[in-house]
Short mmCIF file of C-alpha atoms in Angstrom, two decimals:
data_model
loop_
_atom_site.label_atom_id
_atom_site.label_comp_id
_atom_site.label_asym_id
_atom_site.label_seq_id
_atom_site.Cartn_x
_atom_site.Cartn_y
_atom_site.Cartn_z
CA MET A 1461 2.87 -17.29 -49.44
CA GLU A 1462 3.26 -18.00 -53.33
CA TYR A 1463 1.18 -20.47 -55.39
CA PRO A 1464 1.99 -22.94 -58.40
CA PHE A 1465 1.29 -21.18 -61.51
CA GLY A 1466 -1.63 -22.39 -63.82
CA GLN A 1467 -4.57 -22.59 -61.37
CA SER A 1468 -7.37 -19.83 -61.17
CA PRO A 1469 -6.42 -16.74 -58.89
CA THR A 1470 -10.16 -16.69 -58.04
CA PHE A 1471 -10.43 -20.42 -57.08
CA MET A 1472 -7.02 -20.02 -55.41
CA TRP A 1473 -8.23 -17.35 -53.19
CA LEU A 1474 -11.65 -18.72 -52.34
CA SER A 1475 -10.71 -22.21 -51.93
CA SER A 1476 -7.69 -21.58 -49.66
CA VAL A 1477 -8.54 -22.11 -46.22
CA CYS A 1478 -5.28 -21.01 -44.58
CA HIS A 1479 -2.16 -19.27 -44.71
CA PRO A 1480 0.54 -22.02 -44.29
CA CYS A 1481 2.94 -19.29 -42.83
CA ARG A 1482 1.06 -17.58 -39.87
CA GLY A 1483 -1.88 -16.45 -42.12
CA LEU A 1484 -5.54 -16.48 -41.62
CA VAL A 1485 -7.49 -19.59 -40.80
CA LEU A 1486 -10.95 -19.23 -42.57
CA PRO A 1487 -13.76 -21.50 -43.12
CA LEU A 1488 -14.21 -21.81 -46.73
CA ASP A 1489 -18.05 -21.33 -47.05
CA ALA A 1490 -18.09 -18.56 -44.61
CA PHE A 1491 -15.29 -16.56 -46.34
CA SER A 1492 -16.39 -17.28 -49.99
CA HIS A 1493 -20.12 -16.13 -48.95
CA SER A 1494 -18.73 -13.09 -47.09
CA PHE A 1495 -16.87 -11.95 -50.10
CA ARG A 1496 -19.47 -12.64 -52.57
CA CYS A 1497 -22.59 -11.41 -50.98
CA GLY A 1498 -22.35 -10.72 -47.39
CA LEU A 1499 -20.40 -7.59 -47.29
CA ARG A 1500 -22.54 -4.84 -45.57
CA TYR A 1501 -23.01 -1.33 -46.40
CA ASP A 1502 -23.94 0.87 -43.12
CA VAL A 1503 -23.81 4.59 -42.37
CA PRO A 1504 -23.46 5.46 -38.68
CA PRO A 1505 -26.62 7.36 -37.56
CA GLY A 1506 -26.58 11.08 -37.88
CA LEU A 1507 -23.49 10.93 -40.43
CA PRO A 1508 -24.24 11.95 -44.00
CA ALA A 1509 -23.87 9.13 -46.65
CA THR A 1510 -21.80 11.42 -48.83
CA GLU A 1511 -19.16 11.16 -45.97
CA PHE A 1512 -18.53 7.66 -47.26
CA VAL A 1513 -18.50 8.11 -50.90
CA ARG A 1514 -15.29 8.44 -52.90
CA PRO A 1515 -15.96 9.69 -56.49
CA THR A 1516 -13.98 6.80 -57.92
CA HIS A 1517 -16.22 4.29 -56.50
CA THR A 1518 -19.74 5.97 -56.56
CA LEU A 1519 -22.30 4.31 -58.82
CA ASP A 1520 -25.23 6.03 -60.58
CA PHE A 1521 -27.81 4.26 -58.32
CA PRO A 1522 -28.21 3.93 -54.58
CA GLY A 1523 -27.04 1.39 -52.36
CA LEU A 1524 -23.73 0.71 -53.72
CA THR A 1525 -20.92 3.20 -53.18
CA ARG A 1526 -17.84 1.07 -53.28
CA GLN A 1527 -18.28 -1.04 -56.35
CA ASN A 1528 -16.43 -0.07 -59.70
CA SER A 1529 -18.09 2.59 -61.66
CA GLY A 1530 -17.63 4.66 -64.98
CA MET A 1531 -16.41 2.56 -68.04
CA ALA A 1532 -17.72 -0.99 -68.41
CA LEU A 1533 -15.41 -3.96 -68.43
CA GLU A 1534 -13.31 -3.65 -71.64
CA PHE A 1535 -13.59 -6.90 -74.00
CA THR A 1536 -10.16 -7.78 -74.95
CA THR A 1537 -8.21 -10.76 -76.07
CA SER A 1538 -4.87 -9.09 -75.04
CA TYR A 1539 -3.29 -10.87 -72.10
CA VAL A 1540 -1.08 -8.11 -71.17
CA LYS A 1541 -4.09 -5.60 -70.98
CA ASP A 1542 -6.27 -7.98 -69.04
CA SER A 1543 -3.44 -8.74 -66.61
CA LEU A 1544 -3.04 -5.02 -65.81
CA SER A 1545 -6.84 -4.68 -65.29
CA LEU A 1546 -6.71 -7.70 -62.79
CA PHE A 1547 -3.96 -6.09 -60.82
CA ARG A 1548 -5.46 -2.67 -60.80
CA TYR A 1549 -8.93 -4.35 -59.66
CA TYR A 1550 -7.33 -6.15 -56.57
CA LYS A 1551 -5.24 -3.04 -55.80
CA LYS A 1552 -8.57 -0.90 -55.74
CA LEU A 1553 -9.94 -3.59 -53.35
CA GLY A 1554 -6.98 -3.19 -51.16
CA ASP A 1555 -7.10 0.50 -51.25
CA GLY A 1556 -10.77 0.48 -50.43
CA ALA A 1557 -10.11 -1.97 -47.37
CA LEU A 1558 -7.18 -0.12 -46.03
CA GLU A 1559 -8.91 3.10 -46.15
CA GLN A 1560 -11.82 1.87 -44.05
CA ALA A 1561 -9.34 0.45 -41.43
CA SER A 1562 -8.66 2.39 -38.23
CA ASP A 1563 -4.95 2.85 -37.42
CA GLU A 1564 -5.27 0.39 -34.65
CA ALA A 1565 -7.02 -1.93 -36.70
CA LEU A 1566 -4.21 -2.14 -39.38
CA LEU A 1567 -1.92 -3.55 -36.44
CA ALA A 1568 -4.55 -5.94 -35.02
CA THR A 1569 -4.61 -9.61 -35.33
CA LEU A 1570 -7.47 -12.15 -34.80
CA ASP A 1571 -5.13 -14.69 -32.91
CA ALA A 1572 -1.45 -15.26 -32.17
CA GLU A 1573 -0.96 -16.94 -35.43
CA SER A 1574 -2.49 -14.65 -37.63
CA ASN A 1575 -1.14 -11.80 -39.65
CA SER A 1576 -2.33 -8.25 -39.09
CA MET A 1577 -3.22 -6.13 -42.38
CA ALA A 1578 0.26 -4.21 -41.98
CA THR A 1579 2.15 -7.46 -41.86
CA ILE A 1580 0.30 -8.65 -44.95
CA VAL A 1581 1.08 -5.48 -46.75
CA LYS A 1582 4.95 -5.62 -45.82
CA HIS A 1583 4.78 -9.14 -47.18
CA MET A 1584 3.12 -8.44 -50.46
CA THR A 1585 5.30 -5.33 -50.97
CA GLY A 1586 8.41 -7.18 -50.29
CA ASN A 1587 7.40 -9.68 -52.87
CA MET A 1588 6.70 -6.99 -55.31
CA ARG A 1589 9.87 -5.37 -55.01
CA SER A 1590 11.71 -8.79 -55.64
CA ARG A 1591 9.62 -9.91 -58.41
CA TRP A 1592 9.11 -6.91 -60.35
CA THR A 1593 12.43 -5.05 -60.33
CA ASP A 1594 14.44 -5.99 -63.34
CA PHE A 1595 11.66 -8.20 -64.12
CA LEU A 1596 12.91 -9.51 -67.53
CA THR A 1597 16.54 -9.62 -66.74
CA SER A 1598 16.94 -10.97 -63.20
CA ASP A 1599 15.87 -13.86 -60.88
CA GLY A 1600 12.42 -12.84 -59.40
CA GLU A 1601 13.74 -13.79 -56.04
CA LYS A 1602 16.47 -11.43 -55.39
CA PRO A 1603 19.54 -12.14 -53.24
CA ASP A 1604 18.67 -9.25 -50.75
CA ARG A 1605 15.17 -10.35 -50.23
CA HIS A 1606 14.59 -11.85 -46.66
CA ARG A 1607 11.24 -13.13 -46.64
CA ASP A 1608 10.94 -14.45 -43.27
CA THR A 1609 11.39 -10.85 -41.88
CA GLU A 1610 8.41 -9.66 -43.97
CA PHE A 1611 6.08 -11.36 -41.27
CA GLU A 1612 8.15 -9.56 -38.55
CA THR A 1613 8.13 -6.04 -37.32
CA PRO A 1614 5.25 -4.50 -39.64
CA PRO A 1615 5.23 -0.72 -40.38
CA LYS A 1616 3.93 1.16 -37.17
CA THR A 1617 2.36 4.23 -39.04
CA ARG A 1618 -0.27 4.37 -41.87
CA ALA A 1619 1.77 6.69 -43.64
CA GLU A 1620 4.79 4.33 -43.72
CA LEU A 1621 2.40 1.41 -44.67
CA MET A 1622 0.74 3.39 -47.37
CA ALA A 1623 4.07 4.40 -48.73
CA LEU A 1624 5.29 0.82 -48.92
CA TRP A 1625 1.90 -0.06 -50.59
CA GLU A 1626 1.92 2.69 -53.20
CA SER A 1627 5.61 2.49 -54.30
CA ASN A 1628 5.60 -1.12 -54.75
CA TRP A 1629 2.57 -1.26 -56.71
CA LYS A 1630 4.05 1.15 -59.08
CA LEU A 1631 6.73 -1.50 -59.53
CA VAL A 1632 4.40 -4.03 -60.65
CA PHE A 1633 2.56 -1.34 -63.14
CA ASP A 1634 5.92 -0.09 -64.41
CA ALA A 1635 7.28 -3.63 -65.13
CA LEU A 1636 3.91 -4.64 -66.74
CA GLU A 1637 2.86 -1.76 -68.93
CA PRO A 1638 5.82 -1.90 -71.51
CA LEU A 1639 5.07 -5.54 -72.10
CA THR A 1640 3.68 -6.90 -75.40
CA GLU A 1641 2.05 -10.30 -76.34
CA ALA A 1642 5.34 -11.25 -78.13
CA ASP A 1643 6.93 -11.17 -74.40
CA MET A 1644 4.72 -13.66 -73.03
CA GLY A 1645 6.85 -16.60 -74.10
CA ARG A 1646 10.03 -15.09 -72.83
CA LYS A 1647 11.95 -17.18 -69.87
CA VAL A 1648 11.90 -15.63 -66.47
CA PRO A 1649 13.51 -17.43 -63.52
CA ILE A 1650 12.03 -17.51 -60.07
CA ARG A 1651 14.18 -19.24 -57.47
CA GLY A 1652 16.09 -20.59 -60.49
CA GLU A 1653 12.93 -22.23 -61.87
CA ALA A 1654 12.13 -21.11 -65.43
CA HIS A 1655 8.66 -19.41 -65.92
CA SER A 1656 7.35 -18.27 -68.98
CA VAL A 1657 6.34 -14.30 -68.53
CA MET A 1658 2.68 -15.46 -68.62
CA GLN A 1659 3.24 -18.02 -65.86
CA ALA A 1660 5.03 -15.53 -63.84
CA ILE A 1661 2.32 -12.96 -64.09
CA ASN A 1662 -0.32 -15.70 -63.33
CA ARG A 1663 1.65 -16.52 -60.27
CA GLN A 1664 1.62 -13.06 -58.88
CA ILE A 1665 -2.07 -12.54 -59.75
CA GLY A 1666 -2.86 -15.44 -57.75
CA HIS A 1667 -0.61 -14.48 -54.87
CA TYR A 1668 -1.91 -10.87 -54.70
CA ALA A 1669 -5.63 -11.83 -54.76
CA TYR A 1670 -5.09 -14.22 -51.85
CA HIS A 1671 -3.67 -11.63 -49.75
CA VAL A 1672 -5.90 -8.82 -50.66
CA GLY A 1673 -8.76 -11.24 -49.79
CA GLN A 1674 -7.24 -11.55 -46.15
CA ILE A 1675 -6.92 -7.82 -45.99
CA VAL A 1676 -10.49 -7.19 -47.02
CA TYR A 1677 -11.60 -9.93 -44.58
CA LEU A 1678 -9.61 -8.43 -41.81
CA ALA A 1679 -10.77 -4.72 -42.76
CA LYS A 1680 -14.32 -5.95 -42.68
CA HIS A 1681 -14.25 -7.69 -39.33
CA PHE A 1682 -12.78 -4.74 -37.57
CA ALA A 1683 -14.91 -2.03 -39.38
CA GLY A 1684 -18.09 -3.86 -38.20
CA PRO A 1685 -21.40 -2.17 -38.88
CA ASN A 1686 -19.42 0.84 -40.23
CA TRP A 1687 -18.15 -1.46 -43.33
CA LYS A 1688 -18.75 0.09 -46.77
CA THR A 1689 -19.19 -2.74 -49.27
CA LEU A 1690 -16.49 -3.37 -51.85
CA SER A 1691 -18.71 -5.91 -53.59
CA VAL A 1692 -22.47 -6.44 -54.20
CA PRO A 1693 -24.37 -5.51 -51.09
CA ARG A 1694 -26.65 -8.10 -49.54
CA ARG A 1695 -30.09 -8.58 -51.54
CA LYS A 1696 -28.86 -6.39 -54.28
CA SER A 1697 -27.52 -8.89 -56.76
CA ALA A 1698 -30.51 -8.25 -59.37
CA GLU A 1699 -30.16 -4.54 -59.09
CA PHE A 1700 -26.49 -4.81 -59.67
CA ASN A 1701 -27.08 -7.15 -62.60
CA ALA A 1702 -29.22 -4.77 -64.22
CA ASN A 1703 -26.85 -1.96 -63.98
CA VAL A 1704 -24.18 -3.71 -65.48
CA ALA A 1705 -26.46 -4.82 -68.35
CA ALA A 1706 -27.15 -1.00 -68.62
CA GLY A 1707 -23.60 0.17 -68.67
CA LYS A 1708 -23.90 1.89 -65.34
CA ALA A 1709 -21.57 -0.53 -63.42
CA SER A 1710 -18.76 -2.73 -63.95
CA GLN A 1711 -17.81 -6.08 -62.87
CA ARG A 1712 -14.29 -5.04 -62.39
#
């Protein structure tokens, strides 16, 4: 599902209560609360916590093993630079969620009208291929895109799914990285409607944030007590804020 440009991606994600095309139906309060502060960090008994820590997500303080680490958020007035940072942030959230999902969970749905994580990835990557191939020189809705089929017959294996995920995110970054601020006013058609480059980018940030939120929700649901938080753990907000202030953690 795509959304009108000019709206806040975060607002679009948290305020959307359903996917109009067979998507998740989520109570707003429960979903937004779960994302902001309800994600759990649990390690099964007898398994060392280090088994759940990837260096790229590890912080310098206990209790948070999935939040961003390393360099602090870079202050910038560059729209291009910040857009790239946001796309990388949402990809990292998706990476962390898909990594925690079992092979069975990737294909599981909550009900007959819901999408699985695999279906959501297939839809996202179909959109990415269409939007970002020849980004500045052709319509973002390619003639050979068949959007309806993106919600049918999802990839059956993790390897196939992740190959789609990685190769199409590469298209996103390959299209964005050469852009300059001067490109923001150029026209990009999507289904024949003229967008500025800035509007086209905002449209996709909102779209991907929405669907990554669904993937995180599903991965957390199916992981249950084994879920490792991708956000600030319960009752750790003050500790996280202190570590952001000290430069030990990044908000993105």
